[in-house]
Coordinates of C-alpha atoms in Angstrom, one line a residue:
Chain A
M1 CA -5.5 -32.8 -50.4
S2 CA -6.8 -35.3 -52.8
E3 CA -5.3 -33.7 -55.9
K4 CA -1.9 -35.1 -56.7
A5 CA 1.1 -32.9 -56.6
F6 CA 3.8 -33.1 -59.2
L7 CA 5.9 -35.2 -56.8
Q8 CA 4.0 -36.7 -54.0
I9 CA 5.4 -39.2 -51.4
K10 CA 2.8 -40.9 -49.3
D11 CA 3.7 -42.6 -46.0
L12 CA 7.0 -44.1 -47.3
S13 CA 8.9 -46.6 -45.2
V14 CA 12.2 -48.1 -46.1
Q15 CA 14.2 -50.6 -44.1
Y16 CA 17.7 -52.0 -44.4
T17 CA 18.6 -55.4 -43.1
S18 CA 22.1 -56.2 -41.9
D19 CA 23.4 -58.9 -39.6
H20 CA 19.9 -60.0 -38.8
Q21 CA 19.1 -56.5 -37.6
T22 CA 16.4 -54.3 -39.2
I23 CA 17.4 -50.7 -39.6
H24 CA 14.3 -48.4 -39.8
A25 CA 15.7 -45.7 -42.1
V26 CA 12.5 -44.1 -43.3
N27 CA 9.4 -44.4 -41.2
G28 CA 6.3 -43.0 -42.8
T29 CA 7.5 -40.0 -44.7
S30 CA 5.1 -37.8 -46.8
L31 CA 6.2 -35.0 -49.0
R32 CA 4.6 -32.8 -51.8
L33 CA 6.4 -30.7 -54.4
E34 CA 5.1 -28.7 -57.4
R35 CA 6.9 -28.0 -60.7
G36 CA 9.6 -25.3 -60.4
E37 CA 9.6 -25.4 -56.6
T38 CA 12.6 -26.2 -54.5
L39 CA 12.1 -28.2 -51.3
G40 CA 14.9 -28.3 -48.7
L41 CA 15.1 -31.6 -47.0
V42 CA 16.9 -30.9 -43.8
G43 CA 18.3 -33.3 -41.1
E44 CA 21.3 -34.8 -39.5
T45 CA 23.4 -37.7 -40.6
G46 CA 21.3 -40.9 -40.5
A47 CA 18.0 -39.0 -40.7
G48 CA 17.1 -40.9 -43.8
K49 CA 17.4 -38.0 -46.3
T50 CA 19.6 -39.8 -48.8
T51 CA 17.5 -42.9 -48.6
I52 CA 14.4 -41.0 -49.5
A53 CA 16.1 -39.6 -52.6
K54 CA 17.4 -43.0 -53.6
T55 CA 14.0 -44.5 -53.2
I56 CA 12.5 -42.0 -55.5
L57 CA 15.1 -42.9 -58.2
R58 CA 14.8 -46.6 -57.2
I59 CA 18.6 -47.0 -56.8
L60 CA 18.6 -48.6 -53.4
P61 CA 20.8 -51.6 -53.0
D62 CA 18.6 -54.6 -53.9
K63 CA 19.5 -57.1 -51.3
A64 CA 19.9 -54.9 -48.2
A65 CA 17.0 -52.5 -48.7
K66 CA 13.3 -53.0 -48.7
V67 CA 10.5 -50.5 -49.3
A68 CA 8.1 -51.6 -46.5
G69 CA 5.3 -49.4 -47.6
G70 CA 4.1 -46.2 -49.2
E71 CA 3.7 -44.6 -52.6
I72 CA 5.7 -42.2 -54.7
W73 CA 3.7 -40.3 -57.4
F74 CA 5.6 -38.5 -60.0
D75 CA 3.6 -36.5 -62.6
G76 CA 0.6 -38.9 -62.2
Q77 CA 2.7 -42.1 -62.3
E78 CA 3.4 -44.3 -59.3
L79 CA 7.1 -45.0 -59.4
L80 CA 7.5 -47.9 -56.9
G81 CA 5.2 -50.1 -59.0
L82 CA 6.9 -49.4 -62.4
K83 CA 8.8 -52.1 -64.2
E84 CA 12.5 -51.6 -64.2
E85 CA 12.6 -50.9 -67.9
E86 CA 10.0 -48.2 -67.6
M87 CA 11.9 -46.8 -64.6
R88 CA 15.0 -46.7 -66.7
K89 CA 13.3 -44.2 -69.1
I90 CA 12.6 -41.9 -66.2
R91 CA 15.9 -42.2 -64.3
G92 CA 18.5 -39.8 -65.6
N93 CA 16.1 -38.4 -68.0
R94 CA 13.0 -37.0 -66.3
I95 CA 14.5 -37.3 -62.8
S96 CA 18.2 -37.1 -62.1
M97 CA 20.4 -36.8 -59.0
I98 CA 23.5 -34.9 -58.0
F99 CA 25.6 -36.8 -55.5
Q100 CA 27.5 -35.4 -52.6
D101 CA 31.0 -36.4 -53.6
P102 CA 31.9 -35.5 -57.2
M103 CA 35.0 -37.7 -57.1
T104 CA 33.0 -40.9 -56.6
A105 CA 30.2 -39.9 -59.0
L106 CA 32.5 -39.6 -62.0
N107 CA 34.3 -42.4 -63.7
P108 CA 38.0 -41.7 -63.4
T109 CA 38.8 -43.7 -66.6
M110 CA 36.6 -41.7 -68.9
V111 CA 36.9 -38.2 -70.2
V112 CA 34.2 -35.9 -68.7
G113 CA 32.6 -34.9 -72.0
Y114 CA 31.8 -38.5 -72.8
Q115 CA 30.3 -39.0 -69.4
I116 CA 27.8 -36.2 -70.2
Q117 CA 27.3 -37.4 -73.7
E118 CA 26.4 -40.9 -72.5
A119 CA 23.3 -39.8 -70.7
I120 CA 22.1 -37.8 -73.8
L121 CA 22.7 -40.7 -76.1
L122 CA 20.8 -43.1 -73.8
H123 CA 17.6 -41.1 -73.6
N124 CA 17.4 -39.3 -76.9
S125 CA 17.4 -40.5 -80.5
C126 CA 20.2 -38.4 -81.8
T127 CA 23.6 -39.1 -83.5
R128 CA 26.9 -39.2 -81.6
E129 CA 27.9 -35.9 -83.1
E130 CA 24.7 -34.2 -82.0
A131 CA 25.1 -35.7 -78.5
K132 CA 28.7 -34.5 -78.4
T133 CA 27.7 -30.9 -79.3
R134 CA 25.0 -30.9 -76.7
A135 CA 27.4 -32.3 -74.0
G136 CA 29.8 -29.4 -75.0
D137 CA 26.9 -26.9 -74.6
M138 CA 26.2 -28.3 -71.1
L139 CA 29.8 -27.9 -70.1
E140 CA 29.7 -24.2 -71.2
K141 CA 26.4 -23.8 -69.3
V142 CA 28.1 -24.7 -66.1
G143 CA 31.0 -22.5 -66.8
I144 CA 33.6 -25.0 -68.1
P145 CA 35.2 -24.2 -71.5
R146 CA 34.2 -26.7 -74.3
E147 CA 37.9 -27.3 -74.9
R148 CA 38.1 -29.3 -71.7
Y149 CA 35.7 -32.0 -73.1
D150 CA 38.5 -34.5 -73.4
D151 CA 40.0 -34.0 -70.0
Y152 CA 39.8 -36.6 -67.2
P153 CA 38.1 -36.0 -63.8
H154 CA 41.5 -35.9 -62.0
Q155 CA 42.5 -32.9 -64.1
F156 CA 39.7 -30.8 -62.6
S157 CA 39.5 -29.2 -59.1
G158 CA 36.7 -30.1 -56.7
G159 CA 34.5 -27.3 -57.6
M160 CA 34.8 -28.0 -61.4
K161 CA 34.2 -31.7 -60.9
Q162 CA 30.9 -30.8 -59.1
R163 CA 30.0 -28.6 -62.1
V164 CA 30.6 -31.6 -64.4
V165 CA 28.3 -33.7 -62.2
I166 CA 25.7 -31.0 -62.4
A167 CA 26.1 -30.8 -66.2
M168 CA 25.5 -34.6 -66.3
A169 CA 22.4 -34.3 -64.2
L170 CA 21.0 -31.5 -66.2
A171 CA 22.0 -32.9 -69.6
C172 CA 18.5 -34.4 -70.4
N173 CA 16.7 -31.4 -69.0
P174 CA 15.1 -33.2 -66.1
E175 CA 11.8 -32.2 -64.6
L176 CA 12.9 -33.2 -61.1
L177 CA 16.4 -32.8 -59.7
L178 CA 17.5 -34.5 -56.5
A179 CA 20.5 -32.7 -55.1
D180 CA 22.1 -34.6 -52.3
E181 CA 24.4 -32.2 -50.4
P182 CA 25.7 -30.9 -53.7
T183 CA 28.1 -28.4 -52.1
T184 CA 29.1 -30.0 -48.9
A185 CA 32.5 -31.1 -50.3
L186 CA 33.3 -27.6 -51.6
D187 CA 34.8 -24.5 -50.0
V188 CA 32.5 -21.6 -49.3
T189 CA 33.6 -19.3 -52.1
I190 CA 33.3 -22.2 -54.6
Q191 CA 30.0 -23.2 -52.9
A192 CA 28.7 -19.7 -53.6
Q193 CA 29.6 -20.0 -57.3
V194 CA 27.9 -23.4 -57.6
L195 CA 24.7 -22.3 -55.7
E196 CA 24.4 -19.2 -57.9
M197 CA 24.8 -21.3 -61.0
M198 CA 22.3 -23.9 -59.8
S199 CA 19.6 -21.3 -59.1
G200 CA 20.2 -19.7 -62.5
L201 CA 19.8 -23.1 -64.3
K202 CA 16.8 -23.9 -62.2
K203 CA 15.0 -20.8 -63.3
E204 CA 16.0 -21.3 -66.9
F205 CA 14.7 -24.9 -67.1
Q206 CA 11.8 -24.6 -64.5
T207 CA 13.1 -27.7 -62.7
A208 CA 11.6 -28.9 -59.5
M209 CA 14.3 -29.6 -57.0
V210 CA 14.8 -31.5 -53.8
M211 CA 17.8 -30.0 -52.0
I212 CA 19.1 -32.4 -49.4
T213 CA 21.3 -30.6 -46.9
H214 CA 22.2 -30.2 -43.2
D215 CA 23.1 -26.5 -43.8
L216 CA 20.2 -24.2 -42.8
G217 CA 22.0 -21.3 -44.5
I218 CA 21.8 -23.0 -47.8
V219 CA 18.1 -23.8 -47.2
A220 CA 17.4 -20.1 -46.5
E221 CA 19.0 -19.1 -49.7
V222 CA 17.7 -21.5 -52.3
C223 CA 14.5 -23.2 -51.0
D224 CA 10.9 -22.3 -51.2
K225 CA 9.7 -25.0 -49.0
V226 CA 11.3 -26.9 -46.1
A227 CA 10.8 -30.4 -44.6
V228 CA 12.7 -31.2 -41.5
C229 CA 13.5 -34.9 -41.2
Y230 CA 14.3 -36.7 -37.9
A231 CA 14.9 -40.4 -37.6
G232 CA 13.1 -41.1 -40.9
V233 CA 10.0 -39.0 -40.3
I234 CA 9.1 -35.5 -41.3
V235 CA 8.7 -33.6 -38.0
E236 CA 7.9 -30.2 -39.5
S237 CA 7.2 -28.8 -42.9
G238 CA 6.1 -25.5 -44.5
T239 CA 7.4 -22.6 -46.6
A240 CA 10.9 -21.4 -45.8
E241 CA 9.4 -18.3 -44.1
E242 CA 7.1 -20.4 -41.9
I243 CA 9.9 -22.6 -40.7
F244 CA 12.6 -19.9 -40.3
D245 CA 10.4 -17.3 -38.7
H246 CA 8.2 -19.5 -36.6
P247 CA 10.0 -22.9 -36.0
A248 CA 7.5 -25.0 -34.0
H249 CA 8.9 -28.4 -33.4
P250 CA 11.4 -28.7 -30.6
Y251 CA 13.9 -30.4 -32.9
T252 CA 13.8 -27.5 -35.4
V253 CA 14.1 -25.0 -32.6
G254 CA 17.1 -27.0 -31.3
L255 CA 18.8 -27.0 -34.8
F256 CA 18.6 -23.2 -34.9
G257 CA 19.9 -23.0 -31.3
S258 CA 22.9 -25.1 -32.3
L259 CA 24.1 -22.6 -34.9
P260 CA 26.7 -20.1 -33.9
D261 CA 25.1 -16.7 -34.5
M262 CA 26.9 -14.8 -37.2
T263 CA 25.5 -11.4 -36.3
G264 CA 25.5 -11.4 -32.5
T265 CA 28.3 -11.6 -30.0
R266 CA 29.9 -14.7 -28.4
N267 CA 26.8 -16.2 -26.8
R268 CA 26.8 -19.7 -25.5
L269 CA 25.2 -22.2 -27.9
T270 CA 22.1 -24.1 -26.8
P271 CA 22.7 -27.5 -28.3
I272 CA 20.3 -30.4 -28.4
N273 CA 21.2 -32.9 -25.7
G274 CA 21.9 -36.5 -26.5
M275 CA 21.8 -38.0 -29.9
M276 CA 19.4 -39.6 -32.5
P277 CA 17.8 -42.9 -31.4
D278 CA 19.3 -46.1 -32.7
P279 CA 17.4 -46.9 -35.9
T280 CA 17.4 -50.6 -35.0
E281 CA 15.4 -50.0 -31.8
L282 CA 13.2 -46.9 -32.2
P283 CA 11.3 -45.8 -29.1
S284 CA 7.6 -46.4 -29.0
G285 CA 6.4 -42.7 -28.7
C286 CA 7.8 -39.6 -30.4
Y287 CA 11.3 -40.4 -31.7
F288 CA 12.6 -37.1 -30.4
A289 CA 11.2 -37.5 -26.9
G290 CA 14.5 -38.7 -25.4
R291 CA 16.3 -35.4 -26.3
C292 CA 13.3 -33.0 -26.0
P293 CA 13.2 -30.4 -23.2
H294 CA 9.3 -30.4 -23.4
A295 CA 8.7 -34.1 -23.4
T296 CA 5.9 -35.5 -21.2
A297 CA 4.8 -39.0 -20.4
A298 CA 2.4 -38.9 -23.3
C299 CA 5.2 -38.1 -25.7
R300 CA 7.0 -41.4 -24.7
S301 CA 4.0 -43.6 -25.4
V302 CA 2.0 -42.0 -28.2
R303 CA 3.4 -41.5 -31.7
P304 CA 2.4 -37.9 -32.6
E305 CA 0.4 -37.2 -35.8
M306 CA 1.1 -34.3 -38.1
K307 CA -0.8 -31.2 -36.9
H308 CA -1.8 -28.4 -39.2
L309 CA -0.7 -25.0 -37.9
G310 CA -2.1 -22.8 -40.6
G311 CA -0.9 -21.9 -44.1
T312 CA 1.2 -24.8 -45.3
H313 CA 2.8 -25.2 -41.9
D314 CA 2.6 -28.7 -40.3
C315 CA 4.3 -30.0 -37.2
R316 CA 4.5 -33.4 -35.6
C317 CA 4.4 -32.7 -31.9
I318 CA 1.7 -33.1 -29.3
V319 CA 3.1 -30.5 -26.9
K320 CA 4.3 -27.7 -29.1
G321 CA 2.0 -28.1 -32.1
G322 CA -0.9 -25.7 -31.5
E323 CA 0.8 -22.8 -29.8
Q324 CA 0.8 -20.3 -32.6
Chain B
M1 CA 48.3 -11.2 -20.5
S2 CA 51.5 -13.1 -21.3
E3 CA 52.2 -14.7 -24.6
I4 CA 52.0 -18.5 -24.8
L5 CA 53.1 -18.7 -28.4
R6 CA 55.0 -16.4 -30.8
V7 CA 55.6 -17.4 -34.4
E8 CA 57.9 -15.3 -36.6
H9 CA 58.3 -15.5 -40.3
L10 CA 57.5 -19.2 -40.3
K11 CA 57.9 -21.0 -43.7
K12 CA 57.2 -24.5 -44.7
Y13 CA 58.0 -25.5 -48.3
F14 CA 57.4 -29.0 -49.8
D15 CA 59.5 -30.2 -52.6
T16 CA 57.5 -31.3 -55.6
P17 CA 58.6 -32.2 -59.1
A18 CA 57.2 -28.9 -60.3
G19 CA 59.2 -26.9 -57.8
P20 CA 58.8 -25.8 -54.1
L21 CA 55.2 -25.7 -52.9
H22 CA 54.8 -22.8 -50.5
A23 CA 52.4 -24.3 -48.0
V24 CA 53.2 -21.8 -45.3
D25 CA 54.9 -18.7 -46.4
D26 CA 56.2 -16.1 -44.0
V27 CA 53.6 -16.3 -41.3
S28 CA 53.9 -14.4 -38.0
F29 CA 51.4 -14.2 -35.1
T30 CA 51.2 -14.4 -31.3
I31 CA 48.7 -16.1 -29.0
K32 CA 48.0 -14.7 -25.6
A33 CA 47.8 -17.2 -22.7
G34 CA 44.3 -18.4 -22.2
S35 CA 43.0 -17.1 -25.5
T36 CA 42.0 -18.6 -28.8
L37 CA 43.5 -17.7 -32.2
G38 CA 41.3 -18.8 -35.0
V39 CA 42.9 -19.7 -38.3
V40 CA 40.4 -19.7 -41.2
G41 CA 40.9 -20.4 -44.9
E42 CA 39.8 -22.7 -47.7
S43 CA 41.2 -26.2 -48.4
G44 CA 44.8 -26.0 -49.5
C45 CA 45.6 -22.6 -47.9
G46 CA 48.1 -24.2 -45.5
K47 CA 46.2 -24.0 -42.3
T48 CA 46.7 -27.6 -41.3
T49 CA 50.4 -27.5 -42.2
L50 CA 50.7 -24.4 -40.0
G51 CA 49.3 -26.3 -37.1
R52 CA 51.6 -29.3 -37.7
V53 CA 54.7 -27.2 -38.1
V54 CA 53.9 -25.2 -34.9
L55 CA 53.9 -28.5 -33.0
Q56 CA 57.0 -29.6 -34.9
L57 CA 55.2 -32.7 -36.2
Q58 CA 56.7 -31.5 -39.4
D59 CA 60.0 -29.6 -39.7
K60 CA 59.9 -26.0 -40.6
T61 CA 61.8 -24.6 -43.6
D62 CA 62.6 -21.3 -41.9
G63 CA 61.4 -19.0 -39.1
K64 CA 61.1 -19.0 -35.4
I65 CA 58.6 -20.7 -33.0
I66 CA 58.8 -19.4 -29.4
F67 CA 56.6 -21.4 -27.0
D68 CA 56.3 -20.1 -23.4
G69 CA 59.4 -18.0 -23.8
Q70 CA 61.5 -20.8 -25.2
D71 CA 62.8 -21.0 -28.8
V72 CA 61.7 -24.5 -29.7
S73 CA 64.5 -25.1 -32.3
S74 CA 67.1 -24.6 -29.5
V75 CA 65.6 -27.3 -27.4
D76 CA 67.3 -30.7 -27.3
K77 CA 65.5 -34.1 -27.5
K78 CA 65.0 -34.4 -23.8
G79 CA 63.7 -30.9 -23.4
W80 CA 61.3 -31.6 -26.2
R81 CA 59.6 -34.4 -24.2
A82 CA 58.8 -31.9 -21.5
L83 CA 57.6 -29.3 -24.0
R84 CA 55.4 -31.8 -25.8
D85 CA 53.4 -32.4 -22.6
D86 CA 52.4 -28.8 -22.9
M87 CA 51.5 -28.8 -26.6
Q88 CA 48.8 -31.1 -27.8
I89 CA 46.6 -31.5 -30.8
I90 CA 43.0 -32.5 -31.5
F91 CA 42.5 -33.9 -35.0
Q92 CA 39.7 -33.5 -37.5
D93 CA 38.5 -37.0 -38.0
P94 CA 38.3 -38.9 -34.7
M95 CA 37.8 -42.2 -36.6
S96 CA 41.2 -42.1 -38.2
S97 CA 43.0 -40.5 -35.3
L98 CA 42.0 -43.2 -32.7
D99 CA 43.5 -46.6 -32.9
P100 CA 40.6 -49.0 -33.7
R101 CA 42.2 -51.8 -31.7
M102 CA 42.5 -49.9 -28.4
S103 CA 39.7 -49.4 -25.9
V104 CA 38.6 -46.0 -24.7
R105 CA 40.6 -46.4 -21.5
E106 CA 43.8 -47.5 -23.4
I107 CA 43.6 -44.6 -25.8
I108 CA 43.3 -42.0 -23.0
E109 CA 45.9 -43.8 -20.9
E110 CA 48.6 -44.0 -23.6
P111 CA 50.1 -40.5 -23.2
L112 CA 50.2 -41.0 -19.5
K113 CA 52.1 -44.3 -19.9
L114 CA 54.6 -42.6 -22.2
Q115 CA 55.1 -39.8 -19.8
R116 CA 56.0 -42.3 -17.0
K117 CA 55.1 -40.1 -14.1
L118 CA 52.1 -42.0 -12.8
N119 CA 51.8 -45.6 -11.6
K120 CA 49.1 -47.9 -12.9
E121 CA 46.5 -47.0 -10.2
E122 CA 47.1 -43.3 -10.5
R123 CA 46.7 -43.6 -14.3
I124 CA 43.3 -45.4 -13.9
T125 CA 42.1 -42.7 -11.6
R126 CA 43.3 -40.0 -14.0
V127 CA 41.6 -41.7 -17.0
K128 CA 38.3 -41.7 -15.1
E129 CA 38.8 -38.1 -14.2
L130 CA 39.4 -37.2 -17.8
M131 CA 36.4 -39.2 -19.0
D132 CA 34.3 -37.3 -16.5
T133 CA 35.7 -34.0 -17.7
V134 CA 34.8 -34.5 -21.3
G135 CA 31.4 -36.1 -20.5
I136 CA 31.9 -39.7 -21.4
A137 CA 30.1 -42.1 -19.1
E138 CA 32.3 -44.6 -17.3
R139 CA 30.5 -47.6 -18.8
F140 CA 32.2 -46.8 -22.1
E141 CA 35.7 -47.4 -20.6
N142 CA 36.1 -50.7 -22.4
A143 CA 34.3 -49.8 -25.6
Y144 CA 36.2 -49.5 -28.9
P145 CA 36.0 -46.4 -31.1
H146 CA 33.8 -48.1 -33.8
E147 CA 31.2 -48.7 -31.1
L148 CA 30.8 -45.0 -30.4
D149 CA 29.2 -42.2 -32.4
G150 CA 31.2 -39.3 -33.8
G151 CA 30.5 -36.9 -31.0
R152 CA 31.7 -39.3 -28.3
R153 CA 34.8 -40.2 -30.4
Q154 CA 35.8 -36.6 -30.7
R155 CA 35.4 -36.3 -26.9
I156 CA 37.9 -39.1 -26.5
G157 CA 40.3 -37.3 -28.8
I158 CA 39.8 -34.3 -26.5
A159 CA 40.4 -36.4 -23.3
R160 CA 43.6 -37.8 -24.8
A161 CA 44.8 -34.3 -25.6
L162 CA 44.1 -33.1 -22.1
A163 CA 45.7 -36.1 -20.4
L164 CA 49.0 -34.4 -19.7
N165 CA 47.6 -31.1 -18.6
P166 CA 48.8 -29.1 -21.6
K167 CA 48.9 -25.3 -21.8
F168 CA 48.3 -25.1 -25.5
I169 CA 46.2 -27.2 -27.9
V170 CA 46.1 -27.1 -31.7
C171 CA 42.5 -27.9 -32.7
D172 CA 42.5 -28.9 -36.3
E173 CA 38.9 -28.8 -37.6
P174 CA 37.7 -30.6 -34.4
V175 CA 34.0 -30.2 -35.2
S176 CA 33.9 -30.4 -39.0
A177 CA 33.0 -34.1 -39.1
L178 CA 30.1 -33.6 -36.6
D179 CA 26.4 -32.8 -37.1
V180 CA 25.4 -29.3 -36.0
S181 CA 23.6 -30.4 -32.8
I182 CA 26.6 -32.5 -31.8
Q183 CA 29.0 -29.8 -33.0
A184 CA 27.4 -27.3 -30.6
Q185 CA 27.9 -29.7 -27.7
V186 CA 31.7 -30.1 -28.5
L187 CA 32.2 -26.4 -29.0
N188 CA 30.7 -25.6 -25.6
L189 CA 32.9 -28.3 -24.1
L190 CA 36.0 -26.8 -25.6
M191 CA 35.1 -23.4 -24.3
D192 CA 34.3 -24.6 -20.8
L193 CA 37.6 -26.5 -20.7
Q194 CA 39.4 -23.3 -21.7
D195 CA 37.9 -21.4 -18.8
E196 CA 38.5 -24.1 -16.3
L197 CA 42.0 -25.2 -17.3
K198 CA 43.3 -21.8 -18.7
L199 CA 44.1 -23.4 -22.1
S200 CA 45.2 -21.6 -25.2
Y201 CA 43.9 -22.8 -28.6
L202 CA 45.1 -22.5 -32.1
F203 CA 41.8 -23.2 -33.7
I204 CA 42.0 -24.2 -37.4
T205 CA 38.7 -24.3 -39.4
H206 CA 37.1 -23.5 -42.7
D207 CA 33.8 -22.8 -41.0
L208 CA 33.5 -19.1 -40.5
S209 CA 30.5 -19.2 -38.1
V210 CA 32.5 -21.6 -35.8
V211 CA 35.6 -19.5 -35.9
K212 CA 33.7 -16.4 -35.0
Y213 CA 32.0 -18.2 -32.1
I214 CA 35.2 -19.6 -30.5
S215 CA 38.0 -17.2 -31.3
D216 CA 39.3 -14.1 -29.6
E217 CA 41.5 -13.2 -32.5
I218 CA 41.3 -14.5 -36.1
V219 CA 43.9 -14.8 -38.9
V220 CA 42.6 -15.3 -42.5
M221 CA 45.0 -17.4 -44.7
Y222 CA 45.1 -17.5 -48.4
L223 CA 47.7 -19.6 -50.3
G224 CA 50.1 -20.0 -47.4
Q225 CA 50.0 -16.3 -46.3
I226 CA 48.1 -14.4 -43.7
V227 CA 46.1 -11.8 -45.5
E228 CA 44.3 -10.3 -42.5
R229 CA 44.4 -10.4 -38.8
A230 CA 42.0 -8.8 -36.3
S231 CA 39.9 -9.5 -33.2
S232 CA 36.9 -11.6 -33.9
A233 CA 34.4 -8.8 -33.5
E234 CA 36.5 -6.4 -35.6
L235 CA 37.1 -8.8 -38.5
F236 CA 33.4 -9.6 -38.9
A237 CA 32.3 -6.0 -38.4
S238 CA 34.8 -4.4 -40.8
P239 CA 36.7 -6.9 -43.0
M240 CA 39.3 -5.0 -45.1
H241 CA 41.0 -7.5 -47.4
P242 CA 39.1 -8.3 -50.6
Y243 CA 39.5 -12.0 -49.9
T244 CA 38.0 -11.7 -46.3
Q245 CA 35.2 -9.7 -47.7
A246 CA 34.4 -12.4 -50.4
L247 CA 34.8 -15.2 -47.8
L248 CA 32.4 -13.5 -45.4
S249 CA 29.8 -12.7 -48.1
A250 CA 29.9 -16.3 -49.3
I251 CA 28.5 -17.8 -46.1
P252 CA 24.9 -18.8 -46.5
V253 CA 23.0 -17.1 -43.6
P254 CA 20.2 -19.1 -42.0
D255 CA 17.7 -16.2 -42.3
V256 CA 15.2 -16.0 -45.1
H257 CA 15.0 -12.3 -45.0
A258 CA 18.8 -11.7 -45.1
K259 CA 20.0 -9.4 -47.8
K260 CA 22.2 -11.1 -50.3
D261 CA 24.8 -8.8 -51.8
R262 CA 27.4 -11.5 -52.5
I263 CA 30.9 -11.0 -53.8
I264 CA 31.6 -14.0 -56.1
L265 CA 35.3 -14.6 -56.6
E266 CA 36.0 -15.7 -60.1
G267 CA 38.0 -18.9 -60.6
E268 CA 39.6 -20.9 -57.9
I269 CA 42.7 -21.0 -55.7
T270 CA 45.7 -20.9 -57.9
S271 CA 48.7 -23.2 -57.5
P272 CA 50.9 -22.7 -54.5
V273 CA 53.8 -24.2 -56.4
N274 CA 56.4 -21.5 -57.1
P275 CA 54.0 -18.6 -56.7
R276 CA 55.0 -15.2 -58.2
P277 CA 55.8 -12.4 -55.8
G278 CA 53.0 -10.0 -55.2
C279 CA 49.5 -10.5 -54.0
R280 CA 48.3 -14.1 -54.5
L281 CA 44.7 -13.2 -54.8
A282 CA 45.3 -10.7 -57.6
A283 CA 44.2 -13.1 -60.4
R284 CA 40.8 -13.5 -58.8
C285 CA 40.4 -10.0 -57.3
K286 CA 38.2 -7.4 -58.9
Y287 CA 40.3 -4.6 -57.4
A288 CA 43.6 -5.8 -58.7
T289 CA 45.9 -3.4 -60.6
E290 CA 49.6 -3.2 -61.5
V291 CA 50.6 -2.3 -57.9
C292 CA 49.3 -5.7 -56.8
K293 CA 52.2 -7.4 -58.5
N294 CA 54.5 -6.1 -55.7
P295 CA 54.9 -8.1 -52.6
Q296 CA 52.3 -7.1 -49.9
T297 CA 53.3 -6.3 -46.4
P298 CA 50.8 -6.2 -43.4
E299 CA 49.7 -2.8 -42.5
E300 CA 48.0 -1.9 -39.2
V301 CA 44.7 -0.2 -40.2
A302 CA 43.2 0.0 -36.7
P303 CA 44.6 -1.1 -33.4
G304 CA 45.4 -4.8 -33.6
H305 CA 43.9 -5.0 -37.2
Y306 CA 46.4 -5.9 -39.9
V307 CA 45.7 -6.2 -43.6
S308 CA 48.1 -7.3 -46.3
C309 CA 46.6 -5.4 -49.2
C310 CA 48.1 -2.3 -50.7
R311 CA 44.7 -1.1 -51.9
A312 CA 42.8 -1.7 -48.7
H313 CA 42.4 2.0 -48.1
E314 CA 41.1 2.8 -51.6
I315 CA 38.7 -0.1 -51.5
R316 CA 37.3 1.1 -48.2
Q317 CA 36.3 4.4 -49.8

């Protein structure tokens, strides 16, 4: 695969330092995404999903975080090597991000309309009036009446606040949208409204999207491709059909086994034993070996490579890889 | 099977500057000994308040709570101490419900100390027993909550709730703060404990897949009221109330081939302050007509299946 994808992450590693400890958050992650596609980045707390998104946008905390290696190619440009002023033209304009908690993503002292207008003014040469009109248009697009332009965040409910955050992220018509658990803080009926709206907007604007989530139901619903992240590495990737119909990696299989079945009767869940390894002391072999029912001695000493299973389906496991 | 808990016309109103907020409004249900009643609803529907009022952690405004044959409002302070041993709670967020300055052993021991039935040695043996029951290794005895991960912390919360051998536990979103793989471990633990110790649960959650998995019977709450009540299997197989139908159809299903005929509710939950009589969903419900402005009463549509919607029959056809 020499030809570059629209977004291509190659062998990315990110580390945090705190109290003289090195936390290995992302450990050699590679991803590809084409225009108009939605990639579901799935994994548990601490798997490094959010760190990957923040690295793409280059908004990691300066002092604590360090990109230890890798490249991020976006539409033919390498982002990690860009000067900050060049990055600023991309951030919020060509790539934008929706954060998990709408309350912390909005400024409580500013009216919501202005917060949308701000992004438009920054990246476009237009007058204040034009920007204001466009901000009003965006509000309407996400289903909030234009009249609420001058309301403050606390005057909105959780679902509406998240719509404002989405309007902000889409204001400059980004080519790539990073959505970090955009509906986790919302109730299911509101989540359904927001997901429906997002897929509508995505179609309209042909936006590529990275959907970060721990909810496999959401992935099944909105994503074309899936990458399963464990302890900072992608352990399995492929199209949604490939992953949901033929999960190969024991971790992916374990994730599905942990979900209560909505259709069947009250069967016992088959959870994954134990927990994720400490990111300050990662084991030498496969990171999942300690919890894996199929682990062999080789798994504990050799770090598995990504194996190609056919189609676009890849799996990082020496035991379960080639069974299909 | 005998009843462990009977709640009749329970009400809890909070005073707000805008008027009384109807957090729990005329709620009745029973829980059979050894079974689980799931309470499901969205944020602000009053499910947590319901759990707290049942345990009398908050005073009720009106209604009756009968626990194990005893009306709890007729019990004096001394009697309450004994009753409390039998009624416990597991909270949602183990980080904020465990004292950060107490070790694991001290946390689990505290209820035993307050009960004053066991001496120091017996208490230490009991703590070890409890840690073993919930699957926490003995080496964590002197650890503090911040040193543990979320799954282990929640196990400590469970051990503390079990310390006094209760008959009944209110589980208030006990797995919502946990990752799915850990969530499954804790759910299995709760179900094993129920079988072993013959516990009854009031299981409060917003997660429909969890409630289906763990409950024998389910009540669906909307704005302080129960809109539908049925056995777990019945509720998911044939939901009757428009709100239940919308709620069930809104769950994202982890299956790429699943059909998606989703009912999207317009708008959001309306204010529970001074609600008008009549159906509280009416403003968001596509089936709403003039008759929905009248107060709704629960109707038994199938054995053990109650629906508070005057149009349920028409909607079915």
